[in-house]
C-alpha cells in the first residue's frame, strides 16, 4: 500500500511538471490518466504491482 501511494505521488508530480513545462498537453494528460485508471481495473494490475514490488525490493541489493 505504501509503495502504491508513493508511486501515485511520484507519477502525479511528473505529470504536473510535464504539464507545467508544456511538454505534455492537457488532452494527452487526460488520456494518460484515463489509461492508468482503466488499466488498474483490469487483470493486468496484479502483475504490474508484483513487478513494481520486485523492482523496489531489488534496489537495495544493487
XYZ file of N, CA and C in Angstrom:
186
model
N 0.823 -1.194 0.000
C 0.000 0.000 0.000
C 0.865 1.256 0.000
N 1.891 1.292 0.838
C 2.742 2.475 0.925
C 3.490 2.701 -0.380
N 3.913 1.620 -1.029
C 4.621 1.747 -2.302
C 3.684 2.302 -3.371
N 2.456 1.837 -3.384
C 1.487 2.300 -4.367
C 1.210 3.783 -4.191
N 1.024 4.213 -2.952
C 0.761 5.627 -2.695
C 1.966 6.461 -3.112
N 3.166 5.995 -2.819
C 4.365 6.724 -3.195
C 4.493 6.839 -4.713
N 4.196 5.777 -5.426
C 4.275 5.813 -6.884
C 3.212 6.731 -7.470
N 2.032 6.748 -6.869
C 0.987 7.653 -7.346
C 1.439 9.097 -7.179
N 2.044 9.401 -6.039
C 2.547 10.755 -5.812
C 3.662 11.084 -6.795
N 4.582 10.150 -7.002
C 5.685 10.366 -7.931
C 5.176 10.616 -9.349
N 4.285 9.761 -9.836
C 3.758 9.926 -11.186
C 2.909 11.200 -11.291
N 2.215 11.539 -10.230
C 1.449 12.771 -10.217
C 2.341 13.996 -10.340
N 3.480 13.980 -9.627
C 4.422 15.091 -9.721
C 5.036 15.192 -11.114
N 5.406 14.057 -11.686
C 5.969 14.064 -13.040
C 4.946 14.621 -14.022
N 3.703 14.180 -13.904
C 2.653 14.674 -14.783
C 2.444 16.171 -14.593
N 2.468 16.636 -13.348
C 2.315 18.065 -13.064
C 3.412 18.880 -13.731
N 4.671 18.437 -13.588
C 5.775 19.195 -14.172
C 5.783 19.134 -15.701
N 5.344 18.015 -16.271
C 5.229 17.937 -17.731
C 4.166 18.907 -18.237
N 3.065 18.994 -17.516
C 2.024 19.936 -17.910
C 2.494 21.373 -17.740
N 3.210 21.630 -16.647
C 3.672 22.988 -16.367
C 4.698 23.451 -17.402
N 5.563 22.545 -17.849
C 6.577 22.914 -18.832
C 6.038 22.843 -20.256
N 4.761 22.528 -20.384
C 4.088 22.425 -21.676
C 4.704 21.353 -22.576
N 5.326 20.347 -21.945
C 5.847 19.208 -22.688
C 4.741 18.188 -22.966
N 3.654 18.335 -22.246
C 2.531 17.416 -22.377
C 1.261 18.246 -22.345
N 0.437 18.097 -23.350
C -0.795 18.872 -23.412
C -1.853 18.315 -22.473
N -2.874 19.101 -22.221
C -3.945 18.690 -21.316
C -4.670 17.458 -21.854
N -4.866 17.381 -23.157
C -5.531 16.212 -23.745
C -4.722 14.944 -23.568
N -3.415 15.045 -23.768
C -2.542 13.883 -23.582
C -2.501 13.458 -22.124
N -2.498 14.427 -21.224
C -2.502 14.110 -19.797
C -3.788 13.388 -19.414
N -4.899 13.844 -19.952
C -6.178 13.192 -19.669
C -6.174 11.751 -20.168
N -5.660 11.532 -21.357
C -5.581 10.181 -21.907
C -4.683 9.300 -21.042
N -3.538 9.847 -20.587
C -2.618 9.083 -19.744
C -3.273 8.701 -18.422
N -3.992 9.618 -17.831
C -4.663 9.344 -16.556
C -5.773 8.313 -16.741
N -6.553 8.464 -17.778
C -7.639 7.515 -18.009
C -7.106 6.131 -18.344
N -6.004 6.062 -19.111
C -5.388 4.770 -19.398
C -4.963 4.089 -18.103
N -4.309 4.830 -17.218
C -3.892 4.271 -15.932
C -5.073 3.843 -15.085
N -6.120 4.639 -15.095
C -7.312 4.313 -14.316
C -7.950 3.018 -14.795
N -8.118 2.897 -16.100
C -8.745 1.693 -16.634
C -7.812 0.488 -16.572
N -6.515 0.696 -16.692
C -5.565 -0.398 -16.567
C -5.592 -0.983 -15.156
N -5.798 -0.127 -14.172
C -5.840 -0.587 -12.784
C -7.042 -1.488 -12.518
N -8.077 -1.375 -13.313
C -9.266 -2.190 -13.082
C -9.257 -3.478 -13.902
N -8.163 -3.774 -14.599
C -8.084 -4.992 -15.398
C -7.293 -6.063 -14.650
N -7.172 -7.200 -15.269
C -6.397 -8.284 -14.697
C -4.900 -8.023 -14.739
N -4.485 -7.008 -15.487
C -3.065 -6.676 -15.591
C -2.553 -5.943 -14.364
N -3.436 -5.488 -13.499
C -2.994 -4.690 -12.356
C -2.156 -5.515 -11.371
N -2.517 -6.765 -11.152
C -1.765 -7.598 -10.200
C -0.338 -7.873 -10.674
N -0.116 -8.303 -11.937
C 1.273 -8.486 -12.385
C 2.079 -7.186 -12.375
N 1.432 -6.073 -12.693
C 2.145 -4.791 -12.660
C 2.558 -4.457 -11.230
N 1.669 -4.681 -10.272
C 2.001 -4.434 -8.863
C 3.123 -5.359 -8.394
N 3.085 -6.619 -8.813
C 4.138 -7.563 -8.426
C 5.481 -7.172 -9.037
N 5.486 -6.756 -10.299
C 6.719 -6.322 -10.956
C 7.285 -5.083 -10.278
N 6.424 -4.132 -9.954
C 6.871 -2.920 -9.276
C 7.462 -3.245 -7.910
N 6.807 -4.120 -7.168
C 7.314 -4.520 -5.852
C 8.665 -5.229 -5.985
N 8.820 -6.078 -6.997
C 10.084 -6.778 -7.197
C 11.208 -5.803 -7.522
N 10.931 -4.823 -8.358
C 11.947 -3.829 -8.700
C 12.338 -3.016 -7.465
N 11.346 -2.600 -6.686
C 11.632 -1.805 -5.480
C 12.411 -2.626 -4.467
N 12.068 -3.915 -4.331
C 12.782 -4.769 -3.381
C 14.211 -5.070 -3.844
N 14.469 -5.007 -5.140
C 15.810 -5.299 -5.629
C 16.734 -4.091 -5.588
N 16.210 -2.901 -5.448
C 17.036 -1.693 -5.431
C 18.083 -1.703 -4.299
N 17.743 -2.086 -3.073
C 18.774 -2.104 -2.018
C 19.912 -3.095 -2.288
N 19.667 -4.098 -3.125
C 20.695 -5.106 -3.407
C 21.701 -4.656 -4.465
N 21.478 -3.484 -5.061
C 22.366 -3.024 -6.118
C 23.669 -2.558 -5.574
